Amino acid sequence: MPTVTLTIDGQQVTVPKGTTVLEAAWKAGSFVPTFCHDPELTKPGACRICVVEIKGARNLPASCVTAAAEGMIVETASPAVIDARKTILELMLDNHPEDCLTCHQAGDCKLQDYAYFYNVKPGAFGGECKNYEIEDDNLFIVRNMNKCILCGKCLRACEEKQGRAVIDFAYRGFRTKVATALDKPLADSVCVSCGTCVSVCPTGALTEKAMLGSARKWEVQKVRTTCPFCGVGCNFDLNVKGGKVIGVTSNAAAPANGRDLCVKGRFGTDYVHSPKRLTKPLIKKNGEFVESTWDEALDLVASKFGEIKTKFGSDSIAALSSARCTNEDNYVMQKFMRAVIGTNNVDHCART
Amino acid sequence: MTNSFEDYLNTDLFFVIGSNPTEAHPMAGAKIMSSVMSGKSKLIVADPRRIELAEKADIWLQLRPGTDIPLLNGLMHIIIKEGLHDQKFIEERTEGFEALKATVEKYTPARVSEMTGVPENLLYDAARLYATTAKAMLCYTLGITEHICGVDNVMSTANIAMLTGHLGKEGCGVNPQRGQNNVQGACDMGALPNVYSGYQAVVNPDIQAKFEKAWGVKLDNKLGLTIPDMMDAAVEGKLKAMFVLGEDPVLTDPDANHIKKALTKMDFVVAQEIFMSETAKYADVILPGASFAEKDGTFSSSERRVQRVRKAIEPIGDSRPDWWIICELAKRMGYDKMNYESPRQIWDEMASLSPIFAGINYDRIEHTGLQWPCPTVEHPGTPVLHTQSFSRGKGLFKAIEHTPPAEMPDEEYPYLLSTGRILYHYNITTRYSSALDAHRPEEAAMIHPADAATLGVCTGEKVRVTSRRGSVVTKVNVTDKVMSGMIWMSFHYKETPTNELTVNAFDPVSKTGEYKVAAVQLEKVV
Ligand code: SF4
Ligand code: SF4
Ligand code: SF4
Ligand code: FES
């Protein structure tokens, strides 16, 4: 593979031809912030937070859309660069609600992180601030367009990852906004509530409704697991706080799906805490289910199976194993039927 | 699946038949949608309903339900007639071509158009596009398998893929997306009446000896009963007891009333469940299992990828992991070789006895899982099957004739009922998700505007749907996405138990129920 060698912050780095300056800088260990860039999406080079100084270039190019070239000399944190980034952040903050204290995204928000890092405070320019109504009339996603920084990742993800293009930029200038066709609420659009837009949003503009107010980002323990709903086998992180599953966030490392999920995987796992869960063994007595201890229930089942096996033979007992349970559950089930009951009468709904 | 989901990004043409992935397998659907939208790949859809993908398709073949074989035979007829088949692949990798050729010879475009309702010109377009696109991938699901001729349907998809050399390569293949999250794994683990884990036949004496030695007991070498046979045996009084783990046959199996009769007839029924399912209500004992969030283990996805399930919280209330409950029963029945401390130990035992999984262990699947076959710990797993040869050596073409559905509409039951899944629900559990259930709380059967006019119903109004087996009431959604003469329903709602209507008819080999075609009457309910 052809390569190029360039110097970034005084350090030489060799990268494959076609690599962007941004990727090369990251490889060299330099910090470069990004908003609109996403490794899995097309690159509009729109937000310009990733600007760097390249020797010989007339202005500060956006590193995410500039190809690394042989012999380039790049500064990622020169005074001019820092200045430009601060100005961008100041403009954003001036048009952003000052409610980080109660924002669900706090602790996992790029705007907050960069403002902190560059010590930028709101109020530098003053002027008009967006004032949209918060859209929370669907069951899954809350949209607060006042917090939107117009990076466009949501609409690119919707189109490029989900193949849908439900949302796009609408209006112009200061009024530019991410909206559905005719600026209707998501609930009245062709949105399928997959939440892929939520997973790429760098700010608190898009959030999972069920998780709002349930935990600060830093209190959440993430447990990577596999979706219990369909055979695609998406992976995601169960978000846990205080021994309770509070929701799901996606995990870019998931092999079949990356950060993309469907409405079931992203928003459906709350069934785990349904009040209708069975929590005690139940034994039917005179037609009614009565709670029992594990010992009582297990002994009853063991003795009943034993009795029937002795009286009618092993083949008078059968099991339906489960396409919803784990491999290990299924293995022990078929072993139980074959080795303990003594029959091959074991099957499952392989066919639905 | 012969190929992987990642491979969806490599294909230039999707041929989707009997599958509605944007609802039933949404992330597979999303990959198809985005690839088609970006102009990367083309799309042929064969489906009686104007499903979402049909609207995006280059070619939509709106075939009548139950005519998949004539359609595929018809396409193969054109491909062979026009010399578009892959002669080299056929010679090197397959056998039985002449027999196939003789059979599809009879499926002329005119006759196929007559049988399927698909215009002749679309048959030509689809056949040419599929045969001449080098990287063409066929995807199917239950619209192919849930027929009395399900196995023949599956063979037909294999026939057309082999005929055009679209197998064993990147961006190609025959890819059934499996319905439930671990239906692949349940098969892999030997929860089937004919095989142990890793598809090792119970009738093979060497295999039997291997498991007898490992498990320290004498094992039975005769085939067990499949679910439909179990239900019949129970009704006949031959089957006395049943242990039902995490399934709800009363709601999801065809002909629910027959299932209920079977459950009532038996002496002793145990249900191990997380919710009071319709089936659990028939149990003598209910053992509360733990959900996927409360236990460790693995699932195997449609792409044969074994992935970790991790315990995130303690079991709710006094529920217990399913494996623990079953092992505890074994212990209490005097068997001492199921004393596992963890699912990892169970996996290791299984892998040690099953060559296709021998190279997979929890350490290796920590991050991205592994796709079986994976015979050794050095083996990288198998993203694409059959690259060099098929399991039996050469791929065998099977000449297949049309089998009409077991029950077709007639004067008494004039409408055709077809069933499936919707996006917002997955079998049963999603009904317990407050958001999902609030979003789609009830059945909305799809009927065509012409039929709605005849019946005098509008969207949101109710009809009674009656078949020879049962009768249910449902709200309707009037839409031209279904053809006239057809009603389409899901099976997620216990308030509208669609499977009281479906046919008690099964594929003779796979024992899959014919969920996709039944004859019904409709009448307005006021
Ligand atoms: S939820 Fe999914 S479909 Fe809806 S706007 Fe977001 S990405 Fe698009
Ligand atoms: S909603 Fe989020 S992802 Fe979309 S443009 Fe605004 S900030 Fe970016
Ligand atoms: S998130 Fe959706 S597409 Fe992915 S496995 Fe779960 S149900 Fe299937
Ligand atoms: S991140 Fe480079 S322009 Fe936005």
PDB file of N, CA and C in Angstrom, chain B residues 40 103 243 290 359 489 522:
ATOM      1  N   LYS B  40     -25.797   1.633  -4.492  1.00  0.00           N
ATOM      2  CA  LYS B  40     -24.789   0.578  -4.531  1.00  0.00           C
ATOM      3  C   LYS B  40     -25.375  -0.713  -5.114  1.00  0.00           C
ATOM      4  N   THR B 103     -37.401 -30.509 -15.517  1.00  0.00           N
ATOM      5  CA  THR B 103     -38.570 -30.048 -14.763  1.00  0.00           C
ATOM      6  C   THR B 103     -38.893 -28.588 -15.064  1.00  0.00           C
ATOM      7  N   PHE B 243     -42.480 -30.676  29.380  1.00  0.00           N
ATOM      8  CA  PHE B 243     -41.671 -29.658  30.044  1.00  0.00           C
ATOM      9  C   PHE B 243     -41.487 -28.557  29.002  1.00  0.00           C
ATOM     10  N   ALA B 290     -35.023 -16.633  34.664  1.00  0.00           N
ATOM     11  CA  ALA B 290     -34.454 -15.288  34.650  1.00  0.00           C
ATOM     12  C   ALA B 290     -34.378 -14.800  33.201  1.00  0.00           C
ATOM     13  N   GLY B 359     -13.516 -25.149  18.552  1.00  0.00           N
ATOM     14  CA  GLY B 359     -12.560 -24.045  18.676  1.00  0.00           C
ATOM     15  C   GLY B 359     -13.120 -22.796  19.326  1.00  0.00           C
ATOM     16  N   MET B 489     -52.362 -10.845   9.073  1.00  0.00           N
ATOM     17  CA  MET B 489     -52.389 -10.585  10.523  1.00  0.00           C
ATOM     18  C   MET B 489     -51.075 -11.005  11.168  1.00  0.00           C
ATOM     19  N   LEU B 522     -64.773 -13.511   6.408  1.00  0.00           N
ATOM     20  CA  LEU B 522     -64.733 -12.242   7.135  1.00  0.00           C
ATOM     21  C   LEU B 522     -66.144 -11.699   7.262  1.00  0.00           C
TER      22      LEU B 522
END
